[in-house]
Tab-separated table of C-alpha atoms in Angstrom:
chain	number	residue	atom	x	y	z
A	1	UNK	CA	77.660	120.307	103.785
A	2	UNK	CA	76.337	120.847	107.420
A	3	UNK	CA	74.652	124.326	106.271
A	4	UNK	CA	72.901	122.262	103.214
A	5	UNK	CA	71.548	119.639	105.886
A	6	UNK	CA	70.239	122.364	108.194
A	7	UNK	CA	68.518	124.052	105.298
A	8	UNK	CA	66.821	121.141	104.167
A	9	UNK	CA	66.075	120.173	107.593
A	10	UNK	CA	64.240	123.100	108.223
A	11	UNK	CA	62.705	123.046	104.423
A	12	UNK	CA	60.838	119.328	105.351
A	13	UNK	CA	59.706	120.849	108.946
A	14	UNK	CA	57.944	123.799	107.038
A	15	UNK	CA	56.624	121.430	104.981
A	16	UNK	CA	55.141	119.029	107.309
A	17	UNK	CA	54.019	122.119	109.736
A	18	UNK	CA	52.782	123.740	106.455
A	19	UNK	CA	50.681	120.320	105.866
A	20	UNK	CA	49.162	119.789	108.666
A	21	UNK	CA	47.833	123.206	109.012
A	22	UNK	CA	46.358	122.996	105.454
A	23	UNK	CA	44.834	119.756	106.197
A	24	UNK	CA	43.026	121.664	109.767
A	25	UNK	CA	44.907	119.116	112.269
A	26	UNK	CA	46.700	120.828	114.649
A	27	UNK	CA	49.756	120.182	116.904
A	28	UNK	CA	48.986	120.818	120.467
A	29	UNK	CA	52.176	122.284	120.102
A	30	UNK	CA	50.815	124.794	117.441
A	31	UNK	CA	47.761	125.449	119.230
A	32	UNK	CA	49.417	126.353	121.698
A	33	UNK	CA	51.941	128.925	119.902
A	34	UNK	CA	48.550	130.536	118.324
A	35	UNK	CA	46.796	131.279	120.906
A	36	UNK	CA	50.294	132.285	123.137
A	37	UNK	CA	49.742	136.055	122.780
A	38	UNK	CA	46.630	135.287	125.199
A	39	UNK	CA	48.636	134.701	128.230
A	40	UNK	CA	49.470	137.847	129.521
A	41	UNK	CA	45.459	138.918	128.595
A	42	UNK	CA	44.459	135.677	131.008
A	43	UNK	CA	46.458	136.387	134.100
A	44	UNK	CA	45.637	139.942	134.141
A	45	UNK	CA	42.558	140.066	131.994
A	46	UNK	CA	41.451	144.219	130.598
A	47	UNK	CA	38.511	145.878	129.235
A	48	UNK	CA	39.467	144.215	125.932
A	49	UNK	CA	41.162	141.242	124.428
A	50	UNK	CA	44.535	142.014	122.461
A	51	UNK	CA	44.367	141.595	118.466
A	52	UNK	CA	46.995	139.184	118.181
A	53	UNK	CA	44.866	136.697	120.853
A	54	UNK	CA	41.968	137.071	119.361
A	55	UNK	CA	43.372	136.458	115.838
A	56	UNK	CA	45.042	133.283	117.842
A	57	UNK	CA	41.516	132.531	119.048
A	58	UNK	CA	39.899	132.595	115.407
A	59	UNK	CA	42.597	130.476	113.838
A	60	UNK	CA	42.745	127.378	116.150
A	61	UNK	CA	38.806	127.515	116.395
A	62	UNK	CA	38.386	127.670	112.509
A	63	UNK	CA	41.213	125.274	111.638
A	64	UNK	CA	39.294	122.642	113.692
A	65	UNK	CA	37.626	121.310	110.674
A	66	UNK	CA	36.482	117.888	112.139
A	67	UNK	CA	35.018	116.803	115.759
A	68	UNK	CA	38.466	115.026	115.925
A	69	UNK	CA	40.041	118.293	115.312
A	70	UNK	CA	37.853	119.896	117.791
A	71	UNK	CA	38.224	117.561	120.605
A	72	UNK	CA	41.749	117.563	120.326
A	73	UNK	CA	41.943	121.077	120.430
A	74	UNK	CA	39.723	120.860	123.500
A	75	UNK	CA	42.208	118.490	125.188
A	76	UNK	CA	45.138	121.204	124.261
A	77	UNK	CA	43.604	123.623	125.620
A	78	UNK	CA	42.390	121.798	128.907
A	79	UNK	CA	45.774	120.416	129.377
A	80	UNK	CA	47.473	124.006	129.103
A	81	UNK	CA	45.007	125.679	130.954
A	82	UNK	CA	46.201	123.267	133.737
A	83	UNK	CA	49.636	123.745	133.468
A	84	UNK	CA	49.703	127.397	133.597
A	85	UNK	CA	49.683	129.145	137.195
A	86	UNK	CA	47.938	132.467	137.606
A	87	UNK	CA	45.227	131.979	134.530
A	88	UNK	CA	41.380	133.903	134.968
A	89	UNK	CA	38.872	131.119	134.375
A	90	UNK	CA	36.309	133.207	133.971
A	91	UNK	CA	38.372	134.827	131.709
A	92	UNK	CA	39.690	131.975	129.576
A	93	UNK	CA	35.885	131.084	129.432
A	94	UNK	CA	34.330	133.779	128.109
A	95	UNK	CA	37.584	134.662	125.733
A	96	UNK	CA	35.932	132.693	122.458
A	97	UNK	CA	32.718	135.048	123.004
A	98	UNK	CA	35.068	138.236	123.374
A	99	UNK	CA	36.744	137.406	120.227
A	100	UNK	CA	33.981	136.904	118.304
A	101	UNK	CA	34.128	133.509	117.876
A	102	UNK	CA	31.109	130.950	118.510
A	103	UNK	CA	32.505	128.142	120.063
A	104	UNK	CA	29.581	125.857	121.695
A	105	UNK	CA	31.693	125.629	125.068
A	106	UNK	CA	33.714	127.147	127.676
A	107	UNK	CA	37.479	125.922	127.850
A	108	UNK	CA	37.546	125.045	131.378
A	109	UNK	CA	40.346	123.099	133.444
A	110	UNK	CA	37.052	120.738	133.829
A	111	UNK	CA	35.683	120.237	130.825
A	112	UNK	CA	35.003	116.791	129.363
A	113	UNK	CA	35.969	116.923	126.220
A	114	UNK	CA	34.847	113.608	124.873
A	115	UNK	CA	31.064	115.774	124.623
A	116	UNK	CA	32.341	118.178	122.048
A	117	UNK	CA	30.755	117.308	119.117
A	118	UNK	CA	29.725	120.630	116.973
């Protein structure tokens, strides 16, 4: 009985997660699990940026259908960026552009982003 629960538990979580990603709203939560493999890249940035980041990069940036989307993800990524010690700003800036992605801004711990609008 408790196994059946569990399972279905999980089943409606997948669901809603599975939702919400097909409808381009993110989670900060999930933003922040996509773009996760760019840590370690930030703190001690190298000549390039690691696949997996980058592939985090493209994801949250082209899931961000709306400029709802978009601000929120700006917020996300403001907020983190100020909660985690020992991140390259210059870095973190420049890492859409490294990736290939063309995001009109640069994630900053200062950004105001009630002006994203793209």
């Amino acid at each position: 009985m408790a196994t059946s629960i569990m399972v279905t538990s999980l089943a409606m979580i997948c669901l809603v997660l599975s939702a919400s990603l097909a409808n381009g709203a993110q989670s900060c939560g999930q933003v922040q699990l996509t773009v996760a493999p760019c840590i370690g890249y930030l703190r001690r940035p190298g000549p390039s940026v690691p696949a997996p980041c980058c592939n985090g990069v493209r994801t949250v940036f082209n899931l961000a259908k709306t400029v709802s989307d978009r601000q929120a993800n700006c917020r996300c990524l403001k907020s983190t960026s100020l909660s985690l010690p020992g991140l390259n700003l210059p870095a973190l800036a420049d890492l859409p552009r490294k990736c290939g992605v063309n995001v009109p801004y640069k994630v900053s711990p200062t950004i105001d982003c009630n002006k994203v609008s793209y």
